[in-house]
mmCIF file of C-alpha atoms in Angstrom:
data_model
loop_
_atom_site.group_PDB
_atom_site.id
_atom_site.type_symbol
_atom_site.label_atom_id
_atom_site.label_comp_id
_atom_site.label_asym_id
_atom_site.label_seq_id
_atom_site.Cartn_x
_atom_site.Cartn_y
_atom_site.Cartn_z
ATOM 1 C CA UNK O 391 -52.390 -6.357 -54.813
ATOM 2 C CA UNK O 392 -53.293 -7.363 -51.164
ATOM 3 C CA UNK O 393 -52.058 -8.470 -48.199
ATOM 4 C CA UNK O 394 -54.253 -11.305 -47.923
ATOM 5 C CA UNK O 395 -54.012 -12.854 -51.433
ATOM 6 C CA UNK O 396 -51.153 -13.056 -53.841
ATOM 7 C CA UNK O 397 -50.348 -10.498 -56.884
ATOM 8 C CA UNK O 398 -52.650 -10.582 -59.505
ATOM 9 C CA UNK O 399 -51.606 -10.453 -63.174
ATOM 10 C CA UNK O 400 -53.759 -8.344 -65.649
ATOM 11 C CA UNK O 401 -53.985 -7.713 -69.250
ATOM 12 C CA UNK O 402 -54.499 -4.685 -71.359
ATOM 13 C CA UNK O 403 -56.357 -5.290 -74.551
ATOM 14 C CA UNK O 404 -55.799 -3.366 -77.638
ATOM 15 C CA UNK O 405 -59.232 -1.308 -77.302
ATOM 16 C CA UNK O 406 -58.398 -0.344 -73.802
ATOM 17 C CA UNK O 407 -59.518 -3.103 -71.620
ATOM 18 C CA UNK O 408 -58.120 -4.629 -68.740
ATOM 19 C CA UNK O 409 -58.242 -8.431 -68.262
ATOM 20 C CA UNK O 410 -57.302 -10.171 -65.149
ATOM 21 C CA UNK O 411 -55.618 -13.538 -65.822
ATOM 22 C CA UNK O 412 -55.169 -14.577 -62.301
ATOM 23 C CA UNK O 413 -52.895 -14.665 -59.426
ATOM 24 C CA UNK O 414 -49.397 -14.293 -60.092
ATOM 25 C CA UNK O 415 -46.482 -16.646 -58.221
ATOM 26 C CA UNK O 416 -44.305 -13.465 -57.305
ATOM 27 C CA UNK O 417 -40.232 -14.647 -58.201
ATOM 28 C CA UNK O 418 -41.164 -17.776 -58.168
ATOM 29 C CA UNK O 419 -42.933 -18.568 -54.666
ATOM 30 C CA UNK O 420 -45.795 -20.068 -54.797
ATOM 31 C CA UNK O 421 -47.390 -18.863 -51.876
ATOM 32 C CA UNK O 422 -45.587 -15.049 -51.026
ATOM 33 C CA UNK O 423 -47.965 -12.169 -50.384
ATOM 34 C CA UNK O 424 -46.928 -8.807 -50.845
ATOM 35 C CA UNK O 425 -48.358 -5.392 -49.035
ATOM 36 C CA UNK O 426 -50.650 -3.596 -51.540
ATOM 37 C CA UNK O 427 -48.390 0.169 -50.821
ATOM 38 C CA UNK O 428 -44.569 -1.170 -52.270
ATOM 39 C CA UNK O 429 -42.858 2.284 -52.456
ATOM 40 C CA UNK O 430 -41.025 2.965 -55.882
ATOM 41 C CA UNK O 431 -37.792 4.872 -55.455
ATOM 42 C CA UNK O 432 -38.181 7.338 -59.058
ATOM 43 C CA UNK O 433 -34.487 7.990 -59.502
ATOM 44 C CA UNK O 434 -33.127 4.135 -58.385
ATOM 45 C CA UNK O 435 -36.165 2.189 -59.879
ATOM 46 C CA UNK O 436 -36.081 0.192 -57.047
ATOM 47 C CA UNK O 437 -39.316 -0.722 -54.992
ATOM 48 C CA UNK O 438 -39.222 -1.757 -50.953
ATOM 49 C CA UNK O 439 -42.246 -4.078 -49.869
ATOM 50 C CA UNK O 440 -42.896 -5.986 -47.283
ATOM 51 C CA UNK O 441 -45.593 -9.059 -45.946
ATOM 52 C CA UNK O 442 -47.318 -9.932 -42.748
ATOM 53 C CA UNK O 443 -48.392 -13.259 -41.719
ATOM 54 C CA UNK O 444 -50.116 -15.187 -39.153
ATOM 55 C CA UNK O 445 -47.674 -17.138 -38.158
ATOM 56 C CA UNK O 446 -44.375 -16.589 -36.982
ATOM 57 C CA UNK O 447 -42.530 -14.442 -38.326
ATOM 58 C CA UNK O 448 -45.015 -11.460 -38.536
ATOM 59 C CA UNK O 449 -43.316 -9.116 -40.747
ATOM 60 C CA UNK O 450 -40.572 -9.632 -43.676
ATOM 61 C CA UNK O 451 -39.032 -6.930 -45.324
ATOM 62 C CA UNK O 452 -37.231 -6.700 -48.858
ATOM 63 C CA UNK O 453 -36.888 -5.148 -52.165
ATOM 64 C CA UNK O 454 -36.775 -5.451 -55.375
ATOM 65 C CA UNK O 455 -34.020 -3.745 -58.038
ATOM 66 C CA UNK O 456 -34.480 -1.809 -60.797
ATOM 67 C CA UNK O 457 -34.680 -4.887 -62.926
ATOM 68 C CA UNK O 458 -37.125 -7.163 -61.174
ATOM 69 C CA UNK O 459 -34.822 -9.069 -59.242
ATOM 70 C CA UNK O 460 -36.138 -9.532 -56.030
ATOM 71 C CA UNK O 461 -33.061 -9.483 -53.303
ATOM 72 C CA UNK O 462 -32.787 -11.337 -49.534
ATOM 73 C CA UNK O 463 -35.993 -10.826 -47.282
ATOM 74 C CA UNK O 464 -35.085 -9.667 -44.060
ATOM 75 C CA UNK O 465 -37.283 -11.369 -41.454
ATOM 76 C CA UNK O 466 -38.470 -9.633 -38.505
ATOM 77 C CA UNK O 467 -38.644 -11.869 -35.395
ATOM 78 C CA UNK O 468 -38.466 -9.019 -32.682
ATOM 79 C CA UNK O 469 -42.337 -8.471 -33.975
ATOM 80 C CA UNK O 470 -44.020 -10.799 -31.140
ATOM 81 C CA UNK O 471 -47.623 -10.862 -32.419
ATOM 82 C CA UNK O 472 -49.332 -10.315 -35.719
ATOM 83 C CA UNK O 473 -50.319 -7.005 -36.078
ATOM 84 C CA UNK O 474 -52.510 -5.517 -38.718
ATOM 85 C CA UNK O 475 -49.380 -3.986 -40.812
ATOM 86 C CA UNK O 476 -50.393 -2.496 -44.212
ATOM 87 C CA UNK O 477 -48.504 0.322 -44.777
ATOM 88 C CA UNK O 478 -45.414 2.060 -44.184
ATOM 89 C CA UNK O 479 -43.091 4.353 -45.294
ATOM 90 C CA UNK O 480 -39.327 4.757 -46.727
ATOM 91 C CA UNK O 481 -36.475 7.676 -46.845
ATOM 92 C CA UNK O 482 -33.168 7.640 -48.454
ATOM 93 C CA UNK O 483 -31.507 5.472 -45.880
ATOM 94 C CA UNK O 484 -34.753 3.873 -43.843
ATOM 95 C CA UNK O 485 -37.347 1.806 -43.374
ATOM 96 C CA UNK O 486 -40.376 2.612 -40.793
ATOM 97 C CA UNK O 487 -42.705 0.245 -40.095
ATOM 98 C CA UNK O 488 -45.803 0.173 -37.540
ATOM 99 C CA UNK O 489 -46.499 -1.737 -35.046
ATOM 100 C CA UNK O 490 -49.971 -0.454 -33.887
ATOM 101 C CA UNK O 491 -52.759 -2.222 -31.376
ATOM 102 C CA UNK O 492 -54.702 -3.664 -33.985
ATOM 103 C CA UNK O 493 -53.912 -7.092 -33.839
ATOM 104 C CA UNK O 494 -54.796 -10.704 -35.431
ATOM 105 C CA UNK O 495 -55.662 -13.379 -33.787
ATOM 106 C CA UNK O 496 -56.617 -16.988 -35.657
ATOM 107 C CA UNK O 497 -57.300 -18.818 -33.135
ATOM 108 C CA UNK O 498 -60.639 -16.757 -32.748
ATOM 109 C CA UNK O 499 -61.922 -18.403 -36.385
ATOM 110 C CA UNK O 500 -62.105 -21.341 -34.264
ATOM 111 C CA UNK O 501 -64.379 -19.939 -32.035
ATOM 112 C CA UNK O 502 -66.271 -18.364 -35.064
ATOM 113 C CA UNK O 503 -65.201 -14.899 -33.707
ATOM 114 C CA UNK O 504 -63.697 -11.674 -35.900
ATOM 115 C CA UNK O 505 -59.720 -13.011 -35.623
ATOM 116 C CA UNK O 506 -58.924 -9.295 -36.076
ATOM 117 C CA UNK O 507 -59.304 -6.817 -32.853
ATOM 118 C CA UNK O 508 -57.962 -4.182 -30.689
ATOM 119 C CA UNK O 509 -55.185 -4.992 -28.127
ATOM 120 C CA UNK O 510 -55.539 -1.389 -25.838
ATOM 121 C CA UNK O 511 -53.003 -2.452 -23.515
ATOM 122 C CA UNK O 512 -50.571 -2.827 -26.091
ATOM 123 C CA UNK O 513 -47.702 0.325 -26.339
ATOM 124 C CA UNK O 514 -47.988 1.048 -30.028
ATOM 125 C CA UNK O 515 -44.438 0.920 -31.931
ATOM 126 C CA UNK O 516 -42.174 2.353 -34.597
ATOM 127 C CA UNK O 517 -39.809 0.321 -35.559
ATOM 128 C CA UNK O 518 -36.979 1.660 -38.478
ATOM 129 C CA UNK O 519 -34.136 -0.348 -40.513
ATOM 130 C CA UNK O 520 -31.972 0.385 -42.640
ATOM 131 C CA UNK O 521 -33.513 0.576 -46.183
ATOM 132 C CA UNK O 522 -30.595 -1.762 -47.331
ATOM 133 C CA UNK O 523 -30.472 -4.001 -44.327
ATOM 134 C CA UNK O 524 -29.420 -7.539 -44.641
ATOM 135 C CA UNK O 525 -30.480 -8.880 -41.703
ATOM 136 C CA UNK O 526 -32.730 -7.580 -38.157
ATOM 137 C CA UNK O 527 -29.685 -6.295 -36.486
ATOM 138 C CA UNK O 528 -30.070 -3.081 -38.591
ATOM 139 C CA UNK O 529 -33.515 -2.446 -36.694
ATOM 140 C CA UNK O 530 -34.663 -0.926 -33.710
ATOM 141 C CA UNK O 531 -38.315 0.044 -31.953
ATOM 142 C CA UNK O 532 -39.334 3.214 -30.725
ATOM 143 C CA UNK O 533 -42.645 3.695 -28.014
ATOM 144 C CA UNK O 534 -45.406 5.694 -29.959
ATOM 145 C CA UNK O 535 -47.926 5.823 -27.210
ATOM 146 C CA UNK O 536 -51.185 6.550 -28.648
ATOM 147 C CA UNK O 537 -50.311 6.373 -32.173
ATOM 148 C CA UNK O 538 -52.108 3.651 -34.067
ATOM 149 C CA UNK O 539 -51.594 4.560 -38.095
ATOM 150 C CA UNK O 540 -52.791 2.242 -40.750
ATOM 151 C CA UNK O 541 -51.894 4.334 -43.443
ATOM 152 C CA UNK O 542 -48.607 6.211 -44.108
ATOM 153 C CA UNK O 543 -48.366 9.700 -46.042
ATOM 154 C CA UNK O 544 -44.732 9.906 -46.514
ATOM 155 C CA UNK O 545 -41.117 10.095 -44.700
ATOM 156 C CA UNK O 546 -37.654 12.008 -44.887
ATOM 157 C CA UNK O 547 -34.933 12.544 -43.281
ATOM 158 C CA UNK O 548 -33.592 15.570 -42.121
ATOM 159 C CA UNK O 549 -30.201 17.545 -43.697
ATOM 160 C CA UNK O 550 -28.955 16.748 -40.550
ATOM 161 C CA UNK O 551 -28.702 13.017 -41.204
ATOM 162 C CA UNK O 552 -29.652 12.664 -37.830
ATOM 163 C CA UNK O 553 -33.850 12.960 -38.262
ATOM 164 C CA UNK O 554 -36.568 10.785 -39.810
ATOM 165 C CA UNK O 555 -39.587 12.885 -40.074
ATOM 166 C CA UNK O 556 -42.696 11.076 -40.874
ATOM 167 C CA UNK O 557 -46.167 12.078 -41.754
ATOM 168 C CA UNK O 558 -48.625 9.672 -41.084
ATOM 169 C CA UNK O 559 -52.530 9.256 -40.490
ATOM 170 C CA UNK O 560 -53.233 8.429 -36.787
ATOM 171 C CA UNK O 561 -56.430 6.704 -35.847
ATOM 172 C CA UNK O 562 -58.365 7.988 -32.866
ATOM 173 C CA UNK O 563 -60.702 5.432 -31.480
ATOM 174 C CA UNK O 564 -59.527 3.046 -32.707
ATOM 175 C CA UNK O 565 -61.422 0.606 -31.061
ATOM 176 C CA UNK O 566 -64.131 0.968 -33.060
ATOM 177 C CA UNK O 567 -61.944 0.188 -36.372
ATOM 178 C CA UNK O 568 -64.245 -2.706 -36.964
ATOM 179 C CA UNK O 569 -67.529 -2.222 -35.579
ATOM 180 C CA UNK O 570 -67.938 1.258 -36.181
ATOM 181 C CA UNK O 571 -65.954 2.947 -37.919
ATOM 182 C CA UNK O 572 -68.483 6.174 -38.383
ATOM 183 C CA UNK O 573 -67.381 6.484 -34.382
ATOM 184 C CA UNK O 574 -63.366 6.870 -35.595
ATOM 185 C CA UNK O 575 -61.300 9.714 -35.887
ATOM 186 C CA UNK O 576 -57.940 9.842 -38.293
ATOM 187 C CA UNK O 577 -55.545 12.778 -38.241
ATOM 188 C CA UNK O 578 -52.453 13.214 -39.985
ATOM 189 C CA UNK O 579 -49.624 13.992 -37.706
ATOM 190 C CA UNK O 580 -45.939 14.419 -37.706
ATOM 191 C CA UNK O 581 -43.041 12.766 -36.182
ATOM 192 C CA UNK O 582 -39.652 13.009 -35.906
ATOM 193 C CA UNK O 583 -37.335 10.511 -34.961
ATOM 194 C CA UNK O 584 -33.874 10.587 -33.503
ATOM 195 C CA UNK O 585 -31.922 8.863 -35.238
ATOM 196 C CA UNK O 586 -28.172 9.065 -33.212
ATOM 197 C CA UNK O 587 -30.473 8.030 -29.574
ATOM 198 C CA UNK O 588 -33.331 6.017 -31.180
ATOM 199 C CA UNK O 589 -36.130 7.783 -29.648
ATOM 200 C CA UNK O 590 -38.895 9.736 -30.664
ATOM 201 C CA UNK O 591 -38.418 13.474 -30.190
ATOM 202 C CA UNK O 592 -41.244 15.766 -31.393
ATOM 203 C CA UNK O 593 -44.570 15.088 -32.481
ATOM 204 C CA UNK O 594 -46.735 16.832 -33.371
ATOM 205 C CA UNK O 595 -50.236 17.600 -35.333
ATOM 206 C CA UNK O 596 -50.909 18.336 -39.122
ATOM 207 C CA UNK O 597 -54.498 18.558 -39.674
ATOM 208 C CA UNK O 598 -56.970 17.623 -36.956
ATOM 209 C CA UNK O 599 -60.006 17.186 -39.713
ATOM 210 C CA UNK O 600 -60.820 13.303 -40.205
ATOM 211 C CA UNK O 601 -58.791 12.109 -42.882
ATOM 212 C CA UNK O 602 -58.053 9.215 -45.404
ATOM 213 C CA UNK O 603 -56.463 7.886 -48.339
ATOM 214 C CA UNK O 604 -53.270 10.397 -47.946
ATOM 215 C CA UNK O 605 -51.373 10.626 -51.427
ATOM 216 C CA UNK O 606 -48.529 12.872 -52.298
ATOM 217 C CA UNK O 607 -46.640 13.438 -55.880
ATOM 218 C CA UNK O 608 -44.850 9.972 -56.523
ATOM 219 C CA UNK O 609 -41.847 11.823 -57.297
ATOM 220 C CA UNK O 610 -41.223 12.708 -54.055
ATOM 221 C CA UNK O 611 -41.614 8.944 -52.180
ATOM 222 C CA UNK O 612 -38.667 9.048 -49.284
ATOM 223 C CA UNK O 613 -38.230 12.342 -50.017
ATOM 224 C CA UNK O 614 -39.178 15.665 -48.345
ATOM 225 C CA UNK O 615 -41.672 17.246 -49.794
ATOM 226 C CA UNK O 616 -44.600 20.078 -49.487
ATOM 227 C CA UNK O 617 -48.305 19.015 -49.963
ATOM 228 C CA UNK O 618 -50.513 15.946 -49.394
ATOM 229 C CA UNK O 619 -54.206 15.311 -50.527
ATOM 230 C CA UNK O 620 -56.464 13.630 -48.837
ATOM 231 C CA UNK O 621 -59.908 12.622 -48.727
ATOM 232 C CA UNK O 622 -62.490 13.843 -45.942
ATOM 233 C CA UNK O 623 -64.268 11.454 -43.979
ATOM 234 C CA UNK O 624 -68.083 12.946 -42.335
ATOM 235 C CA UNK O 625 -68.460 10.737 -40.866
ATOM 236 C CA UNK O 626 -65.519 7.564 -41.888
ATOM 237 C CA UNK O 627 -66.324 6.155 -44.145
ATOM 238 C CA UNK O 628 -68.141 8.772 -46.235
ATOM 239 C CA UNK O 629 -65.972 10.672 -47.972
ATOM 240 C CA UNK O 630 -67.383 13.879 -49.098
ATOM 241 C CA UNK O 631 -64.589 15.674 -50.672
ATOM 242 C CA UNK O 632 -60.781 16.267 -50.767
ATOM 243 C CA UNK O 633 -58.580 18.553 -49.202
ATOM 244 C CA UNK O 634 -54.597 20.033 -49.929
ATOM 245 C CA UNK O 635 -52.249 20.101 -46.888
ATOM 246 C CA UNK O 636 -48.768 21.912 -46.774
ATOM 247 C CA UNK O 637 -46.632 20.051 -44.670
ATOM 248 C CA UNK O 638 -44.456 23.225 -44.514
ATOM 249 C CA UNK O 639 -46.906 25.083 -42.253
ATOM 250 C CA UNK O 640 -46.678 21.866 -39.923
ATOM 251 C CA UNK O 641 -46.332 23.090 -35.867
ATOM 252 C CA UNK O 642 -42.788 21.505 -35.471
ATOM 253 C CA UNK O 643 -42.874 21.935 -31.805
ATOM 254 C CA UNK O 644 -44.516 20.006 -29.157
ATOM 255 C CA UNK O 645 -47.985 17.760 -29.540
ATOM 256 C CA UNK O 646 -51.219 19.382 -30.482
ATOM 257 C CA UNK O 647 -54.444 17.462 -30.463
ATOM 258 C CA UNK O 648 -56.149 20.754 -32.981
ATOM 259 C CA UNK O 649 -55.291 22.373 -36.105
ATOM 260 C CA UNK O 650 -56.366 22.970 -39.087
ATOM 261 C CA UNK O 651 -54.090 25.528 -40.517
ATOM 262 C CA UNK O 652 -52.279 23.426 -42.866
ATOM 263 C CA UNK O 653 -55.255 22.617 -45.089
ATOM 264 C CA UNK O 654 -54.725 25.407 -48.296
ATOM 265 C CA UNK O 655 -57.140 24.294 -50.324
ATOM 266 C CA UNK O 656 -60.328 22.127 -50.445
ATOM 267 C CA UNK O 657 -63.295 20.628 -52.638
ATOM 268 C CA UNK O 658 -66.322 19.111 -51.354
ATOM 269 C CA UNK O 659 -68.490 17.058 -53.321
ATOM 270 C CA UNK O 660 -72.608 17.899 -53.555
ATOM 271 C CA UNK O 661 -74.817 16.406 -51.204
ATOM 272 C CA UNK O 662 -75.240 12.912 -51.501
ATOM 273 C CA UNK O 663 -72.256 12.004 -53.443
ATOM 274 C CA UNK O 664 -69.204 10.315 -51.787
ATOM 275 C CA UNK O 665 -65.641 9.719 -53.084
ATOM 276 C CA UNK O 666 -63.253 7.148 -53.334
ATOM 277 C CA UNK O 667 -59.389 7.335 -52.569
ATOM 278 C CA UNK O 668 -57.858 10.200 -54.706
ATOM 279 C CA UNK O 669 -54.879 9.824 -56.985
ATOM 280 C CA UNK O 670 -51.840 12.515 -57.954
ATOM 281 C CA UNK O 671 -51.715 12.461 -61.543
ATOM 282 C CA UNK O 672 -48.114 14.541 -62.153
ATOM 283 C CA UNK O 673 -48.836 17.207 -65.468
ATOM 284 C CA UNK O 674 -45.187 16.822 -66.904
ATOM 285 C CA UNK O 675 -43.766 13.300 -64.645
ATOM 286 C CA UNK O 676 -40.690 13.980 -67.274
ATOM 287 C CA UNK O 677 -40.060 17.204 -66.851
ATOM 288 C CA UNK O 678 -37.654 17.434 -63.169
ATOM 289 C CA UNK O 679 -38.273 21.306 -63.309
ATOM 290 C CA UNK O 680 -42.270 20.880 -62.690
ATOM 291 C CA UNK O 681 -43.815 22.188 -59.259
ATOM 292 C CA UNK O 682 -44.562 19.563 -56.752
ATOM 293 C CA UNK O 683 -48.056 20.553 -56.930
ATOM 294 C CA UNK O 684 -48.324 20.777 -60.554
ATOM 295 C CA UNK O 685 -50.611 17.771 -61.558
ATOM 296 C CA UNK O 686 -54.605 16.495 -60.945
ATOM 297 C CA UNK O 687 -56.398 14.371 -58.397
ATOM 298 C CA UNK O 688 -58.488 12.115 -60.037
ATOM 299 C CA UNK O 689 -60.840 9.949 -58.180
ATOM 300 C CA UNK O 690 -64.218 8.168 -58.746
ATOM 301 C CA UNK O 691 -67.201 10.032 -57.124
ATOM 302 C CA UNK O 692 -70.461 8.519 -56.530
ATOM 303 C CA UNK O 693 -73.908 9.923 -56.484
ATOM 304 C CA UNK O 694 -76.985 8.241 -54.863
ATOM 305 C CA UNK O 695 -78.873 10.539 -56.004
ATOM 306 C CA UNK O 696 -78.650 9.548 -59.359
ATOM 307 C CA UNK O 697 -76.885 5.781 -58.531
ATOM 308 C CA UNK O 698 -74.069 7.125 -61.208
ATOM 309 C CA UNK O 699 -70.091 6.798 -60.866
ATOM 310 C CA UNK O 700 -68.210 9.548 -62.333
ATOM 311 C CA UNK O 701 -64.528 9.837 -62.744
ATOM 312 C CA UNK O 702 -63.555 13.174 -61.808
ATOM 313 C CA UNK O 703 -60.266 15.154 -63.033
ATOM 314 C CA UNK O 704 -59.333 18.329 -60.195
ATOM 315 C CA UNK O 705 -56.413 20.960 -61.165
ATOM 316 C CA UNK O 706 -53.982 20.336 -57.935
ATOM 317 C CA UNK O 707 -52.869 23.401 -58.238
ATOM 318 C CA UNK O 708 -56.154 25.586 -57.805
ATOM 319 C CA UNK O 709 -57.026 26.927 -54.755
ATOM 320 C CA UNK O 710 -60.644 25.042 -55.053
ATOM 321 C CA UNK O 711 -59.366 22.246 -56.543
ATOM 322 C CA UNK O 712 -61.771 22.817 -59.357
ATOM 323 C CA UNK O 713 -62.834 19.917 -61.543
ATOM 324 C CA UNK O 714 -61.326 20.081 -64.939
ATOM 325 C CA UNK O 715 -63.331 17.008 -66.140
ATOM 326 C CA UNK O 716 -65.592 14.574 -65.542
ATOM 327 C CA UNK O 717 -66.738 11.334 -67.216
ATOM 328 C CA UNK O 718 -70.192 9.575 -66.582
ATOM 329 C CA UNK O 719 -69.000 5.817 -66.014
ATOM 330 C CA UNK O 720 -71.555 3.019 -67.184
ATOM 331 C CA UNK O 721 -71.750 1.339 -64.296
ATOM 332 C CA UNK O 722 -70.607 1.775 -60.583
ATOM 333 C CA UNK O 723 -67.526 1.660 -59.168
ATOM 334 C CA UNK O 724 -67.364 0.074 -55.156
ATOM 335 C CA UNK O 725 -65.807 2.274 -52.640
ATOM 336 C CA UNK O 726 -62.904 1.090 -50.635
ATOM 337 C CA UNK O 727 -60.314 0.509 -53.111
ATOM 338 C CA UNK O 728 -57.140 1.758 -53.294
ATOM 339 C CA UNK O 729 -56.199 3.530 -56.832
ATOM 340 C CA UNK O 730 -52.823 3.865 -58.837
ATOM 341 C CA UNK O 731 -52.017 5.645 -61.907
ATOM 342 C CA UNK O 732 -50.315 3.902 -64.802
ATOM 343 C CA UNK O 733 -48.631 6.034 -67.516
ATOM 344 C CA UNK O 734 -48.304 4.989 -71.328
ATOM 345 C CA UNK O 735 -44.626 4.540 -71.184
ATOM 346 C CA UNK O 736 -45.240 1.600 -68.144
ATOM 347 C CA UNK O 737 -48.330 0.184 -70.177
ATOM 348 C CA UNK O 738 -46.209 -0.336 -73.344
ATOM 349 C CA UNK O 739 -44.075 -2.390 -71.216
ATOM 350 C CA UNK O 740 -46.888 -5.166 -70.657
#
């Protein structure tokens, strides 16, 4: 899936290939997009997406039950300009989306110009609805000054009922998100949102190392939860390895623009190879007792040494995050895509 194209169906042959058979007419319209990070709710089934357009309006939320049926969008009309919107995040009674200072702009393709570019006056946004909202009067916006995110790492809320915390990846520099990205900086950070006034109230950093690519255990989508993975960016977008953050050792008071005590655990690739986006592979996804932690990254790691793709298997759990396995692919695989594990229970259902 991505933004810019519809759905794509694909095929799993008998010997373990996949086939693509071509773009798929989501519920039955023609021409609906859909953002490539739907989050999947594992007790309800249900999934929450969302897609942005050019033209008026920007954003539409919605969701889809636990047996395909897709229910009413909820446009979003208080968004006044297309923003670059590809991610965001849920909890058990929200919705948070971003509305950051990257910005698109289609009348520049006339003028053979990049339509996509950096508004820095703009005041960066959050802006939450209800998860089951049936229409925009269940949403409201919340100034983020300096917080331009285009990918989420996960959300909660509070036993308070009164707290959205969010963990996110915030870009610094972000005005060289096109041109040169080697010149960027992303950091995850936390926020926390008051619900009962609608404002943000504490924010604060997580890890101040340039990050990507943030995954978590699926199990634990909307949900609070410990650690995060991500992959490390020297510069962006070379990644040359993967680290483990525990959210639980977060600074909860204040903004801090350093810190790097949350990262427990680490692997770096050897010199000259780069990685891709990591995945969190659960050991036991059946088994409700299993640690949070207890599972592998898995990830495709390149070597230009060599020119050779390997897929590489790490133990979550280990300190090092020590490869377990590794297979020497045939060919290689591109950087820059996003990666999703697919268990044998879900493939037996295509």
């Amino acid at each position: 899936m991505g933004e810019s194209d519809l759905p794509y169906t694909v095929k799993l042959t008998s010997d373990g290939d996949i086939i693509t058979l071509g773009r798929h007419e989501s519920f039955g319209e023609p021409l609906m997009t859909m953002t490539a990070h739907p989050k999947v709710e594992a007790e309800t089934g249900e999934a929450f997406a969302f897609r942005h357009s050019i033209v008026h309006p920007f954003l539409t939320y919605f969701r889809i039950n636990a047996d395909g049926i897709k229910q009413p969008e909820v446009p979003i009309s208080s968004l006044k300009e297309a923003s670059l919107i590809h991610d965001f995040a849920v909890t058990k009674n929200y919705a948070v989306f971003f509305d950051s200072q990257i910005v698109i702009k289609p009348v520049e393709i006339l003028r053979g110009k990049q339509p996509i570019g950096v508004n820095a006056a703009k005041m960066p946004r959050l802006g939450i609805i209800r998860r089951y909202a049936v229409d925009e009067n269940e949403m409201w916006w919340v100034d983020a000054p300096g917080f331009n995110m285009i990918h989420a790492v996960n959300a909660w809320e509070e036993d308070d009922g009164n707290t959205i915390v969010m963990v996110a990846l915030n870009i610094l520099g972000v005005e060289h998100v096109l041109e040169r990205v080697d010149l960027i900086h992303s950091s995850v950070e936390r926020i926390e949102i008051d619900v009962q006034t609608e404002s943000l109230r504490r924010r604060s950093s997580v890890c101040s190392r340039n990050l990507e690519f943030a995954v978590i255990n699926p199990a634990y989508v909307g949900k609070k939860n410990r650690y995060a993975y991500a992959s490390i960016g020297e510069p962006m977008p070379n990644m040359v390895g993967v680290v483990k953050i525990d959210l639980s050792l977060s600074a909860t008071t204040g903004y801090s623009s350093s810190g790097d005590e949350c990262a427990v655990a680490s692997h770096l690739y050897p010199p000259g190879c780069s990685g891709g986006e990591i995945v969190f592979v659960p050991r036991e996804p059946e088994n409700p007792a299993t640690q949070e932690d207890d599972g592998y990254l898995v990830s495709y790691v390149y070597d230009k040494n060599t020119q050779e793709s390997n897929f590489i298997v790490m133990d979550a759990k280990s300190p090092t995050l020590a490869i377990v396995a590794a297979v020497k692919l045939p060919h290689r695989v591109p950087f820059g895509f996003h990666g999703i594990f697919v268990p044998d229970s879900q493939l037996k259902k295509l």
